[in-house]
Amino acid sequence: MSDSGLSRFLGGSPAQVLLRLVFLSFVVGIILSALNLDPLDLVHMTVNFVERLWNMGFHAIGRLGNYLVVGAIVVLPIWFVMRLLAMGKSR
């Protein structure tokens, strides 16, 4: 990769990009320390958030399944009786 290709990929000269990244890392480190946050805590919080979201989704699907079963307990016998009555009329 040529130097201009590398500069284009990085968004500037490698030295400027390195200096910007060091400065931003320092600023973010100060902010995280002020908020008493550890990078691993952020990872754990993100994983816990995704797990809760995942579990809520399956819980909602489970509730829909429960509604389906409760409704079927009422609807299917009525449908079956109606089919039997309709069959008796057609003879």
Short mmCIF file of N, CA and C in Angstrom, two decimals:
data_model
loop_
_atom_site.label_atom_id
_atom_site.label_comp_id
_atom_site.label_asym_id
_atom_site.label_seq_id
_atom_site.Cartn_x
_atom_site.Cartn_y
_atom_site.Cartn_z
N MET A 1 0.85 -1.17 0.00
CA MET A 1 0.00 0.00 0.00
C MET A 1 0.90 1.23 0.00
N SER A 2 0.67 2.14 -0.88
CA SER A 2 1.50 3.33 -0.96
C SER A 2 1.19 4.27 0.20
N ASP A 3 2.08 5.26 0.38
CA ASP A 3 1.90 6.20 1.49
C ASP A 3 0.61 7.00 1.34
N SER A 4 0.26 7.38 0.12
CA SER A 4 -0.99 8.12 -0.07
C SER A 4 -2.19 7.21 0.18
N GLY A 5 -2.06 5.93 -0.18
CA GLY A 5 -3.12 4.96 0.11
C GLY A 5 -3.28 4.77 1.60
N LEU A 6 -2.17 4.70 2.32
CA LEU A 6 -2.21 4.56 3.77
C LEU A 6 -2.82 5.80 4.41
N SER A 7 -2.40 6.97 3.93
CA SER A 7 -2.96 8.22 4.46
C SER A 7 -4.45 8.31 4.19
N ARG A 8 -4.86 7.88 3.01
CA ARG A 8 -6.28 7.90 2.68
C ARG A 8 -7.05 6.95 3.58
N PHE A 9 -6.49 5.76 3.85
CA PHE A 9 -7.14 4.78 4.72
C PHE A 9 -7.26 5.29 6.15
N LEU A 10 -6.18 5.91 6.66
CA LEU A 10 -6.17 6.38 8.04
C LEU A 10 -6.91 7.70 8.23
N GLY A 11 -7.07 8.47 7.16
CA GLY A 11 -7.74 9.76 7.27
C GLY A 11 -6.77 10.88 7.56
N GLY A 12 -5.53 10.70 7.26
CA GLY A 12 -4.49 11.71 7.48
C GLY A 12 -3.15 11.02 7.52
N SER A 13 -2.10 11.77 7.80
CA SER A 13 -0.79 11.15 7.87
C SER A 13 -0.74 10.25 9.11
N PRO A 14 0.05 9.19 9.05
CA PRO A 14 0.10 8.27 10.21
C PRO A 14 0.49 8.96 11.51
N ALA A 15 1.40 9.94 11.47
CA ALA A 15 1.81 10.63 12.69
C ALA A 15 0.66 11.45 13.26
N GLN A 16 -0.08 12.16 12.40
CA GLN A 16 -1.22 12.95 12.87
C GLN A 16 -2.31 12.06 13.47
N VAL A 17 -2.58 10.95 12.80
CA VAL A 17 -3.61 10.04 13.29
C VAL A 17 -3.19 9.45 14.63
N LEU A 18 -1.93 9.07 14.76
CA LEU A 18 -1.43 8.52 16.02
C LEU A 18 -1.56 9.55 17.14
N LEU A 19 -1.18 10.80 16.86
CA LEU A 19 -1.29 11.86 17.85
C LEU A 19 -2.75 12.09 18.25
N ARG A 20 -3.67 12.10 17.27
CA ARG A 20 -5.09 12.26 17.57
C ARG A 20 -5.61 11.12 18.43
N LEU A 21 -5.22 9.89 18.09
CA LEU A 21 -5.69 8.73 18.85
C LEU A 21 -5.16 8.74 20.28
N VAL A 22 -3.90 9.14 20.46
CA VAL A 22 -3.34 9.24 21.82
C VAL A 22 -4.10 10.28 22.62
N PHE A 23 -4.37 11.45 22.02
CA PHE A 23 -5.10 12.51 22.71
C PHE A 23 -6.51 12.05 23.07
N LEU A 24 -7.23 11.46 22.12
CA LEU A 24 -8.60 11.00 22.39
C LEU A 24 -8.61 9.90 23.45
N SER A 25 -7.62 9.01 23.42
CA SER A 25 -7.54 7.96 24.44
C SER A 25 -7.34 8.56 25.83
N PHE A 26 -6.50 9.60 25.90
CA PHE A 26 -6.26 10.27 27.17
C PHE A 26 -7.54 10.93 27.69
N VAL A 27 -8.27 11.64 26.81
CA VAL A 27 -9.50 12.32 27.21
C VAL A 27 -10.56 11.31 27.65
N VAL A 28 -10.73 10.24 26.88
CA VAL A 28 -11.72 9.22 27.23
C VAL A 28 -11.33 8.53 28.53
N GLY A 29 -10.03 8.30 28.74
CA GLY A 29 -9.57 7.71 30.00
C GLY A 29 -9.91 8.58 31.19
N ILE A 30 -9.74 9.90 31.05
CA ILE A 30 -10.08 10.83 32.14
C ILE A 30 -11.58 10.79 32.42
N ILE A 31 -12.39 10.80 31.35
CA ILE A 31 -13.85 10.79 31.53
C ILE A 31 -14.30 9.49 32.20
N LEU A 32 -13.77 8.35 31.74
CA LEU A 32 -14.15 7.07 32.35
C LEU A 32 -13.72 7.00 33.81
N SER A 33 -12.54 7.53 34.12
CA SER A 33 -12.08 7.53 35.51
C SER A 33 -12.96 8.43 36.37
N ALA A 34 -13.38 9.57 35.82
CA ALA A 34 -14.25 10.48 36.57
C ALA A 34 -15.60 9.84 36.84
N LEU A 35 -16.08 9.02 35.91
CA LEU A 35 -17.36 8.33 36.08
C LEU A 35 -17.21 7.00 36.82
N ASN A 36 -15.98 6.69 37.22
CA ASN A 36 -15.67 5.46 37.93
C ASN A 36 -16.09 4.23 37.13
N LEU A 37 -15.81 4.27 35.82
CA LEU A 37 -16.13 3.15 34.95
C LEU A 37 -14.84 2.48 34.49
N ASP A 38 -14.89 1.18 34.44
CA ASP A 38 -13.78 0.38 33.95
C ASP A 38 -14.17 -0.16 32.58
N PRO A 39 -13.25 -0.27 31.64
CA PRO A 39 -13.62 -0.82 30.32
C PRO A 39 -14.27 -2.21 30.41
N LEU A 40 -13.81 -3.04 31.34
CA LEU A 40 -14.43 -4.35 31.50
C LEU A 40 -15.86 -4.24 32.02
N ASP A 41 -16.10 -3.23 32.87
CA ASP A 41 -17.47 -2.98 33.33
C ASP A 41 -18.37 -2.63 32.16
N LEU A 42 -17.85 -1.83 31.23
CA LEU A 42 -18.63 -1.48 30.05
C LEU A 42 -18.96 -2.72 29.22
N VAL A 43 -17.99 -3.62 29.10
CA VAL A 43 -18.23 -4.86 28.35
C VAL A 43 -19.29 -5.70 29.06
N HIS A 44 -19.17 -5.83 30.38
CA HIS A 44 -20.15 -6.62 31.14
C HIS A 44 -21.54 -5.99 31.07
N MET A 45 -21.61 -4.66 31.14
CA MET A 45 -22.90 -3.98 31.05
C MET A 45 -23.53 -4.22 29.68
N THR A 46 -22.72 -4.18 28.63
CA THR A 46 -23.24 -4.42 27.29
C THR A 46 -23.73 -5.85 27.14
N VAL A 47 -22.97 -6.81 27.64
CA VAL A 47 -23.38 -8.21 27.56
C VAL A 47 -24.67 -8.44 28.34
N ASN A 48 -24.76 -7.87 29.55
CA ASN A 48 -25.98 -8.02 30.35
C ASN A 48 -27.18 -7.40 29.65
N PHE A 49 -26.99 -6.25 29.02
CA PHE A 49 -28.07 -5.59 28.30
C PHE A 49 -28.57 -6.46 27.16
N VAL A 50 -27.65 -7.03 26.40
CA VAL A 50 -28.05 -7.90 25.27
C VAL A 50 -28.75 -9.15 25.79
N GLU A 51 -28.26 -9.73 26.88
CA GLU A 51 -28.91 -10.92 27.44
C GLU A 51 -30.32 -10.61 27.93
N ARG A 52 -30.51 -9.47 28.60
CA ARG A 52 -31.85 -9.10 29.07
C ARG A 52 -32.79 -8.86 27.89
N LEU A 53 -32.28 -8.20 26.87
CA LEU A 53 -33.09 -7.96 25.68
C LEU A 53 -33.47 -9.28 25.02
N TRP A 54 -32.52 -10.19 24.92
CA TRP A 54 -32.76 -11.52 24.33
C TRP A 54 -33.81 -12.27 25.13
N ASN A 55 -33.66 -12.28 26.45
CA ASN A 55 -34.60 -13.01 27.31
C ASN A 55 -35.99 -12.39 27.27
N MET A 56 -36.07 -11.07 27.19
CA MET A 56 -37.38 -10.42 27.09
C MET A 56 -38.07 -10.84 25.79
N GLY A 57 -37.31 -10.96 24.73
CA GLY A 57 -37.90 -11.36 23.45
C GLY A 57 -38.50 -12.75 23.54
N PHE A 58 -37.78 -13.68 24.13
CA PHE A 58 -38.30 -15.04 24.25
C PHE A 58 -39.43 -15.11 25.27
N HIS A 59 -39.39 -14.27 26.27
CA HIS A 59 -40.49 -14.23 27.23
C HIS A 59 -41.76 -13.75 26.54
N ALA A 60 -41.62 -12.76 25.66
CA ALA A 60 -42.79 -12.26 24.92
C ALA A 60 -43.34 -13.35 24.00
N ILE A 61 -42.46 -14.10 23.36
CA ILE A 61 -42.92 -15.19 22.49
C ILE A 61 -43.61 -16.25 23.34
N GLY A 62 -43.09 -16.53 24.53
CA GLY A 62 -43.74 -17.48 25.43
C GLY A 62 -45.12 -17.02 25.85
N ARG A 63 -45.26 -15.72 26.10
CA ARG A 63 -46.59 -15.19 26.46
C ARG A 63 -47.55 -15.32 25.29
N LEU A 64 -47.09 -15.07 24.08
CA LEU A 64 -47.95 -15.25 22.91
C LEU A 64 -48.38 -16.70 22.76
N GLY A 65 -47.45 -17.62 23.05
CA GLY A 65 -47.79 -19.04 23.02
C GLY A 65 -48.85 -19.39 24.05
N ASN A 66 -48.75 -18.80 25.24
CA ASN A 66 -49.76 -19.04 26.27
C ASN A 66 -51.12 -18.54 25.82
N TYR A 67 -51.17 -17.35 25.21
CA TYR A 67 -52.44 -16.83 24.70
C TYR A 67 -53.02 -17.76 23.65
N LEU A 68 -52.16 -18.29 22.79
CA LEU A 68 -52.61 -19.20 21.74
C LEU A 68 -53.23 -20.46 22.35
N VAL A 69 -52.59 -21.02 23.36
CA VAL A 69 -53.10 -22.24 23.98
C VAL A 69 -54.42 -21.97 24.70
N VAL A 70 -54.50 -20.88 25.43
CA VAL A 70 -55.74 -20.55 26.15
C VAL A 70 -56.88 -20.33 25.16
N GLY A 71 -56.61 -19.62 24.08
CA GLY A 71 -57.64 -19.40 23.06
C GLY A 71 -58.05 -20.69 22.38
N ALA A 72 -57.07 -21.56 22.12
CA ALA A 72 -57.37 -22.83 21.46
C ALA A 72 -58.23 -23.73 22.33
N ILE A 73 -58.07 -23.65 23.64
CA ILE A 73 -58.89 -24.45 24.55
C ILE A 73 -60.36 -24.10 24.39
N VAL A 74 -60.66 -22.86 24.08
CA VAL A 74 -62.04 -22.43 23.89
C VAL A 74 -62.48 -22.63 22.44
N VAL A 75 -61.65 -22.22 21.49
CA VAL A 75 -62.05 -22.19 20.08
C VAL A 75 -62.17 -23.58 19.47
N LEU A 76 -61.21 -24.45 19.72
CA LEU A 76 -61.23 -25.76 19.06
C LEU A 76 -62.45 -26.61 19.42
N PRO A 77 -62.87 -26.71 20.68
CA PRO A 77 -64.09 -27.48 20.95
C PRO A 77 -65.33 -26.88 20.28
N ILE A 78 -65.41 -25.54 20.28
CA ILE A 78 -66.56 -24.91 19.61
C ILE A 78 -66.53 -25.20 18.12
N TRP A 79 -65.36 -25.09 17.50
CA TRP A 79 -65.22 -25.40 16.08
C TRP A 79 -65.60 -26.85 15.80
N PHE A 80 -65.15 -27.76 16.66
CA PHE A 80 -65.43 -29.19 16.46
C PHE A 80 -66.93 -29.46 16.56
N VAL A 81 -67.60 -28.87 17.54
CA VAL A 81 -69.05 -29.05 17.69
C VAL A 81 -69.77 -28.47 16.48
N MET A 82 -69.33 -27.29 16.03
CA MET A 82 -69.96 -26.68 14.85
C MET A 82 -69.78 -27.56 13.62
N ARG A 83 -68.62 -28.17 13.45
CA ARG A 83 -68.38 -29.06 12.31
C ARG A 83 -69.28 -30.31 12.40
N LEU A 84 -69.43 -30.84 13.62
CA LEU A 84 -70.31 -32.00 13.79
C LEU A 84 -71.74 -31.64 13.46
N LEU A 85 -72.20 -30.47 13.92
CA LEU A 85 -73.57 -30.04 13.64
C LEU A 85 -73.76 -29.80 12.14
N ALA A 86 -72.78 -29.21 11.48
CA ALA A 86 -72.87 -28.96 10.04
C ALA A 86 -72.87 -30.27 9.28
N MET A 87 -72.12 -31.25 9.74
CA MET A 87 -72.07 -32.55 9.08
C MET A 87 -73.44 -33.26 9.20
N GLY A 88 -74.08 -33.10 10.37
CA GLY A 88 -75.38 -33.72 10.58
C GLY A 88 -76.46 -33.09 9.69
N LYS A 89 -76.37 -31.81 9.38
CA LYS A 89 -77.33 -31.13 8.54
C LYS A 89 -77.19 -31.52 7.07
N SER A 90 -75.96 -31.83 6.63
CA SER A 90 -75.76 -32.12 5.21
C SER A 90 -76.23 -33.52 4.85
N ARG A 91 -76.52 -34.39 5.76
CA ARG A 91 -76.99 -35.75 5.44
C ARG A 91 -78.43 -35.78 5.19
#
